[in-house]
Short mmCIF file of C-alpha atoms in Angstrom, two decimals:
data_model
loop_
_atom_site.label_atom_id
_atom_site.label_comp_id
_atom_site.label_asym_id
_atom_site.label_seq_id
_atom_site.Cartn_x
_atom_site.Cartn_y
_atom_site.Cartn_z
CA MET A 27 3.18 -42.32 -54.26
CA LYS A 28 5.13 -40.81 -51.25
CA LYS A 29 3.75 -37.43 -51.45
CA TYR A 30 0.39 -38.87 -51.05
CA ILE A 31 1.40 -40.75 -47.95
CA PHE A 32 3.09 -37.84 -46.71
CA TYR A 33 -0.40 -35.72 -46.85
CA LEU A 34 -2.65 -38.02 -46.00
CA LEU A 35 -0.61 -39.18 -42.44
CA PRO A 36 -1.92 -35.87 -40.56
CA ALA A 37 -5.61 -36.60 -41.70
CA LEU A 38 -5.34 -40.22 -40.49
CA ALA A 39 -3.72 -39.05 -37.32
CA LEU A 40 -6.41 -36.35 -36.46
CA ALA A 41 -9.23 -38.82 -37.59
CA SER A 42 -7.80 -41.51 -34.97
CA CYS A 43 -7.91 -38.87 -32.03
CA GLY A 44 -10.94 -38.83 -29.72
CA GLU A 45 -12.99 -35.60 -29.33
CA ASP A 46 -11.45 -35.07 -25.89
CA VAL A 47 -8.00 -35.35 -26.99
CA MET A 48 -8.78 -32.85 -29.70
CA ASP A 49 -10.38 -30.50 -27.02
CA ASN A 50 -7.09 -30.55 -25.25
CA ILE A 51 -4.76 -29.88 -27.88
CA ASN A 52 -2.80 -26.49 -27.46
CA LYS A 53 -4.23 -26.19 -23.84
CA ASP A 54 -1.58 -25.94 -21.02
CA LEU A 55 -3.07 -28.02 -18.70
CA ALA A 56 -0.85 -27.23 -15.82
CA ASN A 57 -2.04 -23.36 -16.21
CA PRO A 58 -5.90 -23.53 -16.69
CA PRO A 59 -7.53 -20.40 -18.33
CA ILE A 60 -8.90 -17.95 -15.67
CA GLU A 61 -12.51 -19.00 -16.77
CA GLU A 62 -12.09 -22.69 -15.58
CA MET A 63 -10.15 -21.94 -12.17
CA ASN A 64 -12.02 -21.85 -8.93
CA GLY A 65 -12.50 -18.44 -7.39
CA ARG A 66 -11.45 -19.71 -3.82
CA LEU A 67 -7.91 -20.57 -5.50
CA MET A 68 -7.66 -17.16 -7.08
CA ILE A 69 -8.51 -15.36 -3.97
CA THR A 70 -5.18 -16.32 -2.21
CA ASP A 71 -3.18 -14.47 -5.12
CA ALA A 72 -5.53 -11.49 -4.84
CA MET A 73 -4.52 -11.37 -0.97
CA THR A 74 -0.61 -11.65 -1.67
CA ALA A 75 -0.78 -9.09 -4.69
CA THR A 76 -2.80 -6.61 -2.27
CA ALA A 77 0.11 -7.02 0.27
CA PHE A 78 3.22 -7.27 -1.52
CA THR A 79 2.11 -4.93 -4.70
CA VAL A 80 -0.28 -2.42 -3.74
CA SER A 81 0.10 -2.03 0.11
CA SER A 82 3.80 -2.31 -0.35
CA GLY A 83 6.32 -2.35 -3.30
CA ASP A 84 7.26 0.96 -5.32
CA TYR A 85 4.20 2.74 -4.06
CA ALA A 86 5.51 2.53 -0.51
CA PHE A 87 9.43 2.49 -1.15
CA TYR A 88 8.89 5.79 -3.10
CA THR A 89 6.56 7.59 -0.59
CA ALA A 90 8.72 6.65 2.02
CA VAL A 91 11.29 8.75 0.62
CA TYR A 92 8.84 11.32 -0.12
CA ASN A 93 7.63 11.65 3.60
CA GLU A 94 11.25 11.23 4.98
CA GLN A 95 10.56 8.10 6.76
CA ILE A 96 13.17 6.53 4.85
CA PHE A 97 16.33 8.36 3.36
CA GLY A 98 16.85 7.19 -0.39
CA CYS A 99 20.21 6.58 -1.38
CA GLY A 100 22.50 3.96 -3.59
CA ASN A 101 23.24 6.50 -6.43
CA ASN A 102 20.24 5.49 -8.64
CA GLN A 103 16.45 5.61 -8.85
CA TYR A 104 16.13 6.49 -4.91
CA LYS A 105 18.92 9.04 -4.97
CA ASN A 106 16.82 10.65 -7.94
CA ALA A 107 13.81 10.59 -5.49
CA GLU A 108 15.62 11.97 -2.79
CA MET A 109 17.08 14.77 -4.94
CA ARG A 110 13.38 15.21 -6.36
CA GLN A 111 14.78 15.08 -9.78
CA THR A 112 11.59 15.24 -12.10
CA GLY A 113 13.10 12.58 -14.15
CA GLU A 114 12.24 10.15 -11.55
CA THR A 115 9.39 12.00 -9.64
CA THR A 116 6.99 12.52 -12.71
CA ALA A 117 8.01 9.95 -15.38
CA SER A 118 5.34 7.57 -16.43
CA THR A 119 7.91 4.72 -16.33
CA THR A 120 8.54 5.10 -12.50
CA PHE A 121 5.33 3.56 -11.32
CA ASN A 122 4.45 1.56 -14.26
CA ASN A 123 5.02 -2.11 -12.70
CA ALA A 124 3.00 -1.18 -9.55
CA TRP A 125 0.13 0.51 -11.72
CA ASN A 126 0.15 -2.54 -13.98
CA GLY A 127 0.11 -4.81 -11.13
CA THR A 128 -2.63 -3.23 -9.24
CA TYR A 129 -4.95 -3.52 -12.23
CA ALA A 130 -3.96 -7.04 -12.85
CA ASN A 131 -5.16 -7.73 -9.31
CA LEU A 132 -8.15 -5.94 -9.96
CA LEU A 133 -9.15 -8.05 -12.79
CA ASN A 134 -8.46 -11.23 -10.82
CA LEU A 135 -10.99 -9.97 -8.38
CA LYS A 136 -13.42 -8.86 -10.98
CA SER A 137 -13.16 -12.65 -12.30
CA ILE A 138 -13.71 -13.88 -8.78
CA LEU A 139 -16.97 -11.90 -8.54
CA GLU A 140 -18.31 -12.86 -11.62
CA LYS A 141 -17.89 -16.54 -10.69
CA CYS A 142 -19.81 -15.82 -7.40
CA GLU A 143 -22.68 -14.67 -9.65
CA ASP A 144 -25.75 -16.82 -10.53
CA GLY A 145 -24.66 -19.60 -12.75
CA GLY A 146 -21.13 -18.91 -12.13
CA LEU A 147 -18.44 -21.59 -10.85
CA ASN A 148 -18.68 -20.15 -7.15
CA GLU A 149 -22.55 -19.10 -7.03
CA GLY A 150 -23.71 -18.00 -3.58
CA GLN A 151 -20.47 -18.12 -1.82
CA LYS A 152 -20.68 -14.98 -0.13
CA ASP A 153 -17.58 -15.46 2.01
CA LEU A 154 -15.54 -15.22 -0.98
CA SER A 155 -17.21 -12.56 -2.86
CA GLY A 156 -16.98 -10.48 0.46
CA MET A 157 -13.61 -10.81 0.60
CA ALA A 158 -13.20 -9.93 -3.08
CA ARG A 159 -15.29 -6.90 -2.85
CA LEU A 160 -13.22 -5.70 0.51
CA LEU A 161 -9.75 -6.31 -1.68
CA SER A 162 -11.16 -4.58 -4.71
CA ALA A 163 -12.07 -1.53 -2.48
CA ILE A 164 -8.44 -1.30 -1.19
CA ASN A 165 -7.01 -1.73 -4.54
CA TRP A 166 -9.23 1.13 -6.11
CA GLY A 167 -8.37 3.29 -3.08
CA VAL A 168 -4.74 3.03 -3.25
CA LEU A 169 -4.98 3.74 -7.16
CA THR A 170 -7.28 6.85 -6.89
CA ASP A 171 -5.40 7.96 -3.84
CA LEU A 172 -1.97 8.33 -5.55
CA HIS A 173 -2.99 8.91 -9.15
CA GLY A 174 -6.47 10.83 -9.02
CA ASP A 175 -8.75 10.41 -11.76
CA ILE A 176 -8.26 6.76 -13.23
CA PRO A 177 -9.74 4.37 -15.64
CA CYS A 178 -12.48 2.60 -13.56
CA SER A 179 -15.89 1.98 -14.69
CA GLU A 180 -14.69 1.11 -18.28
CA ALA A 181 -11.59 -0.56 -16.95
CA LEU A 182 -11.13 -4.47 -16.86
CA GLY A 183 -13.24 -4.64 -20.11
CA GLY A 184 -11.06 -6.34 -22.61
CA SER A 185 -11.82 -5.69 -26.01
CA ALA A 186 -14.83 -3.72 -25.41
CA HIS A 187 -13.16 -0.97 -23.69
CA LYS A 188 -9.42 -0.81 -25.33
CA GLN A 189 -9.08 2.89 -24.20
CA PRO A 190 -11.30 3.41 -21.08
CA LYS A 191 -12.34 6.79 -19.91
CA LEU A 192 -11.10 8.21 -16.84
CA ASP A 193 -13.56 8.32 -13.81
CA THR A 194 -13.59 11.45 -11.50
CA GLN A 195 -12.31 10.69 -7.99
CA ASP A 196 -15.45 11.78 -6.69
CA GLU A 197 -17.30 8.56 -8.63
CA ILE A 198 -14.69 6.38 -7.66
CA TYR A 199 -14.83 6.99 -3.94
CA THR A 200 -18.68 6.42 -4.28
CA ARG A 201 -17.67 2.92 -5.81
CA ILE A 202 -15.23 2.19 -3.13
CA LEU A 203 -17.48 2.90 -0.10
CA SER A 204 -20.51 0.94 -2.06
CA LEU A 205 -17.78 -2.00 -2.55
CA ILE A 206 -17.38 -2.02 1.47
CA ASP A 207 -20.92 -1.71 2.14
CA ASP A 208 -21.56 -5.06 -0.03
CA ALA A 209 -18.66 -6.50 1.17
CA ILE A 210 -19.94 -6.05 4.78
CA ALA A 211 -23.42 -7.47 3.73
CA ASP A 212 -21.91 -10.41 2.17
CA LEU A 213 -19.54 -11.39 4.90
CA GLU A 214 -22.31 -11.18 7.63
CA GLU A 215 -24.84 -13.36 5.51
CA ALA A 216 -21.89 -15.69 5.14
CA ALA A 217 -21.12 -15.82 8.64
CA ALA A 218 -24.59 -16.36 9.86
CA ALA A 219 -24.86 -19.21 7.20
CA GLY A 220 -21.61 -20.59 8.63
CA MET A 221 -19.95 -20.64 5.39
CA ARG A 222 -16.55 -22.03 4.92
CA ASN A 223 -15.50 -21.86 1.47
CA VAL A 224 -12.13 -20.41 1.47
CA SER A 225 -10.20 -21.38 4.86
CA SER A 226 -6.92 -22.92 3.93
CA GLN A 227 -6.80 -20.41 0.80
CA ASP A 228 -7.28 -17.39 3.08
CA LEU A 229 -3.65 -16.13 4.01
CA ILE A 230 -4.81 -13.41 6.29
CA TYR A 231 -7.58 -15.01 8.52
CA GLY A 232 -7.69 -18.49 7.68
CA GLY A 233 -11.52 -18.22 6.74
CA ASN A 234 -12.55 -16.39 10.34
CA LEU A 235 -15.35 -14.21 8.84
CA SER A 236 -15.63 -12.37 12.05
CA SER A 237 -12.24 -10.99 11.51
CA TRP A 238 -13.12 -10.32 7.91
CA CYS A 239 -16.15 -8.16 9.13
CA ALA A 240 -14.19 -6.24 11.54
CA ALA A 241 -11.42 -5.66 8.59
CA ALA A 242 -14.06 -4.39 6.70
CA HIS A 243 -15.26 -1.83 9.20
CA ALA A 244 -11.58 -0.71 9.71
CA VAL A 245 -11.33 -0.18 5.76
CA LYS A 246 -14.23 2.06 5.53
CA ALA A 247 -12.87 4.17 8.61
CA ARG A 248 -9.74 4.78 6.42
CA TYR A 249 -11.66 6.09 3.23
CA LEU A 250 -14.15 7.98 5.15
CA LEU A 251 -11.44 9.78 6.83
CA HIS A 252 -9.98 10.54 3.54
CA LYS A 253 -13.42 12.35 2.65
CA SER A 254 -12.83 14.70 5.67
CA VAL A 255 -11.33 17.41 3.46
CA ARG A 256 -14.49 17.30 1.29
CA ASP A 257 -17.09 16.46 3.89
CA ALA A 258 -16.30 17.73 7.69
CA SER A 259 -19.36 15.05 8.78
CA ALA A 260 -16.83 12.29 7.53
CA PHE A 261 -15.00 12.57 10.91
CA ASN A 262 -17.92 11.29 12.63
CA GLN A 263 -18.78 8.58 10.35
CA ALA A 264 -14.83 7.51 10.42
CA LYS A 265 -14.98 7.52 14.26
CA ALA A 266 -18.16 5.30 14.19
CA GLU A 267 -16.69 2.63 11.61
CA ALA A 268 -13.10 2.65 13.58
CA LYS A 269 -15.36 1.82 16.82
CA ALA A 270 -17.16 -0.86 14.98
CA ALA A 271 -14.01 -2.36 14.07
CA LEU A 272 -12.28 -2.39 17.26
CA ASP A 273 -15.80 -3.55 18.95
CA ALA A 274 -15.88 -6.48 16.39
CA GLY A 275 -12.35 -7.63 17.80
CA PHE A 276 -10.09 -6.08 15.15
CA THR A 277 -6.31 -6.64 15.75
CA GLY A 278 -5.08 -5.85 12.23
CA PHE A 279 -5.57 -6.39 8.71
CA ASP A 280 -2.11 -7.98 8.40
CA PHE A 281 -0.64 -10.45 5.53
CA LYS A 282 1.82 -12.67 7.70
CA ALA A 283 2.46 -15.43 4.91
CA TYR A 284 6.18 -14.80 4.35
CA ASP A 285 8.57 -17.36 5.56
CA GLY A 286 11.78 -15.46 4.98
CA ALA A 287 13.24 -18.08 2.73
CA SER A 288 10.77 -19.07 -0.12
CA SER A 289 9.08 -15.54 0.44
CA MET A 290 10.20 -12.59 1.76
CA ASN A 291 8.46 -9.34 3.00
CA PRO A 292 8.91 -7.00 0.26
CA TRP A 293 10.55 -4.32 2.19
CA ALA A 294 13.39 -6.79 3.20
CA ALA A 295 13.61 -8.15 -0.14
CA PHE A 296 14.06 -4.81 -1.65
CA GLN A 297 16.62 -3.91 0.96
CA TYR A 298 18.70 -7.02 0.29
CA SER A 299 18.65 -6.72 -3.39
CA ARG A 300 19.36 -3.08 -3.79
CA ASP A 301 20.37 -1.51 -0.26
CA TYR A 302 18.73 1.80 -1.20
CA CYS A 303 17.15 2.63 2.00
CA ALA A 304 18.76 4.20 5.12
CA ASN A 305 18.01 6.06 8.52
CA SER A 306 16.62 9.43 7.88
CA ALA A 307 18.03 12.48 9.70
CA SER A 308 14.84 14.27 9.61
CA LEU A 309 12.72 11.20 11.36
CA HIS A 310 15.48 10.65 13.85
CA ASP A 311 15.31 14.50 15.03
CA LYS A 312 11.51 14.09 15.64
CA MET A 313 11.62 11.03 17.50
CA ALA A 314 14.70 12.16 19.34
CA GLU A 315 12.86 15.52 20.35
CA ARG A 316 10.41 13.10 22.13
CA ASN A 317 13.12 10.67 23.66
CA ASP A 318 11.14 8.03 21.89
CA PRO A 319 12.10 4.61 23.11
CA ARG A 320 11.64 3.18 19.57
CA CYS A 321 14.91 5.00 18.41
CA SER A 322 16.88 1.80 19.50
CA VAL A 323 15.01 -0.23 16.76
CA TYR A 324 14.32 2.44 14.10
CA PHE A 325 17.77 3.60 13.68
CA CYS A 326 20.36 1.01 13.59
CA PHE A 327 24.18 0.67 12.24
CA TYR A 328 25.00 -1.58 9.56
CA ASP A 329 28.49 -2.42 8.26
CA GLU A 330 28.39 -4.73 5.10
CA SER A 331 31.46 -7.13 6.65
CA GLU A 332 30.14 -6.94 10.36
CA GLY A 333 26.59 -6.87 10.30
CA LEU A 334 24.51 -5.11 12.90
CA ASP A 335 26.71 -3.83 15.70
CA PRO A 336 24.58 -2.10 18.64
CA ALA A 337 27.90 -0.40 19.99
CA ALA A 338 28.77 1.27 16.87
CA GLU A 339 27.81 5.12 15.73
CA VAL A 340 24.46 5.03 14.22
CA THR A 341 24.67 6.81 10.90
CA TYR A 342 21.88 9.00 8.97
CA GLY A 343 21.09 10.32 5.54
CA THR A 344 20.26 14.28 5.58
CA PRO A 345 17.27 14.83 3.41
CA GLY A 346 18.31 16.26 0.09
CA ASN A 347 22.14 15.75 0.70
CA LEU A 348 23.32 14.55 -2.67
CA ALA A 349 26.68 13.05 -1.06
CA ASP A 350 24.81 11.13 1.27
CA ALA A 351 22.29 9.76 -1.38
CA GLN A 352 24.85 8.75 -3.69
CA THR A 353 26.30 6.11 -0.84
CA THR A 354 25.63 2.55 -0.69
CA TYR A 355 26.25 0.34 2.25
CA GLU A 356 27.51 3.41 4.37
CA LEU A 357 24.76 4.63 6.26
CA GLY A 358 22.61 3.07 8.93
CA ALA A 359 19.14 1.54 8.32
CA PRO A 360 16.06 0.69 10.27
CA GLY A 361 16.18 -2.24 12.22
CA TRP A 362 13.79 -4.44 10.28
CA LEU A 363 16.10 -3.78 7.22
CA THR A 364 19.39 -4.20 8.93
CA TYR A 365 21.38 -7.32 8.24
CA SER A 366 21.49 -9.93 10.49
CA MET A 367 24.94 -11.33 11.25
CA ALA A 368 23.27 -14.84 11.83
CA THR A 369 21.57 -15.08 8.41
CA GLY A 370 22.92 -12.61 6.26
CA LEU A 371 19.55 -11.45 5.60
CA PRO A 372 17.41 -8.21 6.68
CA VAL A 373 16.04 -8.97 10.05
CA GLY A 374 12.34 -8.50 8.67
CA VAL A 375 12.67 -10.99 6.16
CA ALA A 376 9.45 -12.55 7.54
CA ALA A 377 7.61 -9.64 8.95
CA SER A 378 4.02 -9.04 8.26
CA THR A 379 2.85 -6.41 5.77
CA HIS A 380 0.14 -4.17 7.27
CA ILE A 381 -3.10 -3.92 4.86
CA VAL A 382 -4.66 -1.65 7.49
CA SER A 383 -2.98 -2.05 11.03
CA LEU A 384 -4.48 -2.04 14.42
CA ALA A 385 -2.27 1.31 15.30
CA GLU A 386 -3.92 2.89 12.13
CA VAL A 387 -7.52 2.34 13.42
CA ASN A 388 -6.76 3.48 16.83
CA PHE A 389 -5.16 6.60 15.56
CA ILE A 390 -8.25 7.45 13.34
CA LEU A 391 -10.33 7.00 16.43
CA ALA A 392 -8.05 9.24 18.53
CA GLU A 393 -7.94 11.94 15.73
CA CYS A 394 -11.49 11.89 15.11
CA GLN A 395 -12.26 12.27 18.94
CA ALA A 396 -9.65 15.02 19.40
CA ARG A 397 -11.10 17.20 16.82
CA ALA A 398 -14.64 16.71 18.51
CA GLY A 399 -13.34 17.78 21.69
CA GLU A 400 -13.59 14.31 23.10
CA ASP A 401 -11.53 12.13 25.16
CA TYR A 402 -8.78 10.47 22.98
CA SER A 403 -6.47 9.22 25.59
CA GLU A 404 -7.75 5.43 25.51
CA ALA A 405 -7.36 5.33 21.66
CA LEU A 406 -4.09 7.26 21.46
CA LEU A 407 -2.41 4.59 24.14
CA ALA A 408 -3.75 1.70 22.10
CA ALA A 409 -2.43 3.16 19.00
CA VAL A 410 1.11 3.64 20.36
CA LYS A 411 1.20 0.29 22.01
CA ALA A 412 0.26 -1.40 19.10
CA SER A 413 3.33 0.24 17.22
CA PHE A 414 5.63 -0.69 20.28
CA ASP A 415 4.40 -4.31 20.21
CA ASP A 416 5.02 -4.44 16.34
CA THR A 417 8.46 -2.73 16.75
CA ALA A 418 9.45 -5.01 19.38
CA THR A 419 9.56 -7.97 16.87
CA PHE A 420 12.53 -6.43 15.51
CA GLY A 421 14.61 -5.61 18.96
CA THR A 422 14.53 -4.07 21.98
CA VAL A 423 12.29 -1.23 22.66
CA ASP A 424 13.85 1.07 25.43
CA GLY A 425 10.67 1.73 27.35
CA ASP A 426 6.77 1.09 27.32
CA ALA A 427 4.04 2.59 25.70
CA ALA A 428 2.04 4.03 28.74
CA THR A 429 5.10 5.89 30.00
CA TYR A 430 5.91 7.32 26.65
CA VAL A 431 2.55 8.64 26.10
CA GLU A 432 2.53 10.01 29.60
CA SER A 433 5.76 11.93 28.70
CA LEU A 434 3.73 13.64 25.64
CA SER A 435 1.49 15.38 27.80
CA GLY A 436 2.63 18.85 27.21
CA ARG A 437 2.45 18.58 23.49
CA LEU A 438 -0.85 17.02 23.86
CA ASP A 439 -2.53 19.89 26.10
CA ALA A 440 -0.96 22.24 23.35
CA ASP A 441 -2.30 20.85 20.54
CA PRO A 442 -3.66 17.14 20.77
CA VAL A 443 -4.48 16.72 17.09
CA ALA A 444 -1.03 17.72 16.07
CA GLU A 445 0.75 15.44 18.39
CA ILE A 446 -1.60 12.50 17.32
CA MET A 447 -0.62 12.85 13.43
CA MET A 448 3.00 12.95 14.57
CA GLN A 449 2.84 9.55 16.45
CA LYS A 450 0.86 8.24 13.45
CA TYR A 451 3.59 9.52 11.14
CA ILE A 452 6.17 7.69 13.35
CA ALA A 453 4.36 4.42 13.79
CA GLN A 454 3.49 4.25 10.29
CA THR A 455 7.08 4.46 9.24
CA ARG A 456 7.94 0.65 8.99
CA ASP A 457 5.67 -0.26 6.18
CA GLU A 458 2.49 2.19 6.00
CA ASN A 459 3.91 4.88 4.04
CA VAL A 460 1.46 5.30 1.61
CA GLU A 461 -1.03 5.94 4.25
CA ALA A 462 1.39 8.50 5.82
CA TYR A 463 1.59 10.01 2.30
CA ASN A 464 -2.27 10.38 2.32
CA ASP A 465 -2.21 11.81 5.71
CA LEU A 466 0.30 14.37 5.01
CA ARG A 467 -1.61 15.57 1.88
CA ARG A 468 -4.92 15.28 3.76
CA CYS A 469 -3.73 17.65 6.64
CA LYS A 470 -2.08 20.14 4.12
CA ALA A 471 -5.49 20.29 2.39
CA LEU A 472 -7.25 21.41 5.67
CA GLY A 473 -4.63 24.00 6.00
CA GLU A 474 -2.63 21.86 8.83
CA GLU A 475 1.12 21.16 8.75
CA PHE A 476 1.64 18.81 11.56
CA VAL A 477 4.76 17.00 10.47
CA ARG A 478 7.29 19.22 8.70
CA MET A 479 9.36 17.99 5.78
CA THR A 480 12.96 19.14 5.77
CA ASN A 481 14.20 18.26 2.40
CA PRO A 482 15.52 21.59 0.92
CA GLN A 483 15.11 20.12 -2.58
CA ASN A 484 11.31 20.18 -2.07
CA THR A 485 11.39 23.70 -3.15
CA GLN A 486 13.54 24.89 -6.08
CA ASP A 487 13.96 28.38 -7.63
CA GLY A 488 10.76 28.94 -5.94
CA THR A 489 8.68 26.19 -7.26
CA ASN A 490 7.39 22.92 -5.41
CA TYR A 491 9.33 19.71 -6.53
CA LEU A 492 7.60 17.62 -3.76
CA PRO A 493 5.31 15.33 -5.80
CA VAL A 494 1.59 15.97 -4.70
CA ARG A 495 0.59 12.72 -6.45
CA LEU A 496 2.23 10.08 -8.57
CA PRO A 497 2.45 9.80 -12.42
CA TYR A 498 0.18 7.43 -14.41
CA GLY A 499 1.78 4.18 -15.67
CA ASN A 500 3.58 4.16 -19.11
CA SER A 501 1.38 1.33 -20.30
CA ASP A 502 -1.67 3.43 -20.17
CA VAL A 503 0.14 6.86 -20.87
CA SER A 504 1.30 5.12 -24.24
CA ALA A 505 -1.63 3.23 -25.11
CA ASN A 506 -4.76 5.32 -23.92
CA PRO A 507 -5.16 8.86 -25.41
CA ASN A 508 -7.37 9.46 -22.24
CA VAL A 509 -4.62 8.84 -20.05
CA ARG A 510 -1.95 10.26 -22.00
CA LYS A 511 -3.93 13.55 -22.32
CA ALA A 512 -4.19 13.81 -18.50
CA TYR A 513 -0.72 13.01 -18.16
CA GLY A 514 0.58 15.66 -20.41
CA THR A 515 4.21 16.40 -19.44
CA GLY A 516 3.93 14.85 -16.02
CA ARG A 517 4.46 18.18 -14.34
CA TYR A 518 1.14 18.06 -12.91
CA CYS A 519 2.63 15.70 -10.51
CA LEU A 520 3.93 18.51 -8.61
CA THR A 521 1.24 21.27 -8.94
CA ASP A 522 -2.10 19.46 -9.04
CA PRO A 523 -3.30 17.64 -5.73
CA VAL A 524 -5.76 15.00 -6.14
CA TRP A 525 -9.42 15.89 -5.72
CA ILE A 526 -9.92 14.14 -2.11
CA PHE A 527 -6.69 15.77 -0.86
CA SER A 528 -7.56 19.45 -2.48
CA LYS A 529 -9.36 22.45 -0.75
CA GLN A 530 -12.73 22.69 -1.95
CA SER A 531 -13.10 25.39 -4.34
#
């Protein structure tokens, strides 16, 4: 009889459960499935990931080393990047986390946009859809600028497309600009209707749609500028969008939600955990030649036991120098990464992350004006001033922007575009390294080399070893034959520029 009771008890228990209880069995109610979440809650994570993983993170850390804005040390992966070792620069594992993180963020944004459609949980919330479209454009932009042709139209399709095809960069750029245009339309409609569906969940602008509209024009200016290699008219288009952003009151598309305790700026967090970043002698030489007042903050001394000591001799890593690259805690670091004696943490733990900075938009305007033979002086001064103001949050800048720009008059008279690009490169050292990498490749495709790289490891045995693009992520190289075929041995990263930054054939 006992065995019958044993088998009957579960059935009796199930029969006694209400239908609602049964519906909730095996559900993690503390972490509801994505289809049940409100899109306005999901957009917060999308903003955070765009700043932390996409605009910053491994993409920025490595490109800063390739750009010679940061010296890679620590006798580990950044030493390998500094020495241009192909096991680091072309490996599919190097950017796998950033690759996966960006696609995960795009999947989140896709879900938000679906919720904003007819019948969705957030139907008609144009402010939310506008933000999601703009962030999607940035995420697709970073992926394709760095990797080239990527899964796009068939990506994020789940079981329907387990092995998505690669879309051409030309096709992806069409999608990016369309997303931006649709974002502007959504945001303008939402602003006109007085929508406030996001507000406190918006960690960038607090629901201010005018600021989002201005940011959308700033983002469009960036991606139109990228197209200038393929379409010379893009300079005028980028200029118009930069002006539109500034006229709309653009002050920077910046993520400022780090508190320095429970959340840290990704650059500062990376330095705190690894100490792989040091002063670059290459950058220092370029700035010292110009008596740049930012040198006092850009280059600092660090001693593990004593912290920041302004009176101590500043030390630098020489690009490509193995002995320097093998060191840890021995070289100085930029002021925002140098440790504070008061807290024991990098000075920049609560610093903002620039998604698109005020300086960048003014530099875009100045470059386009200079190329057209127009007066660029106001835009250039505004760009340098924005950089000075940002730098001053980490220490004392020994001078003012106006005096500094005036001191550059000889260089500007000789070649204004060259000096504007140098000033942009310097300004973008703090955390806009991905965009600096894009500029270096864009100008090279135009036959210009305004910022010279000095690392002797860039050329070995007559062969280029400076990556002209980044390798695909290992997750797709392993699982998707389309990506695996494009990846091959990975050596294409040293020989084949991405389409948007390659000379027209």
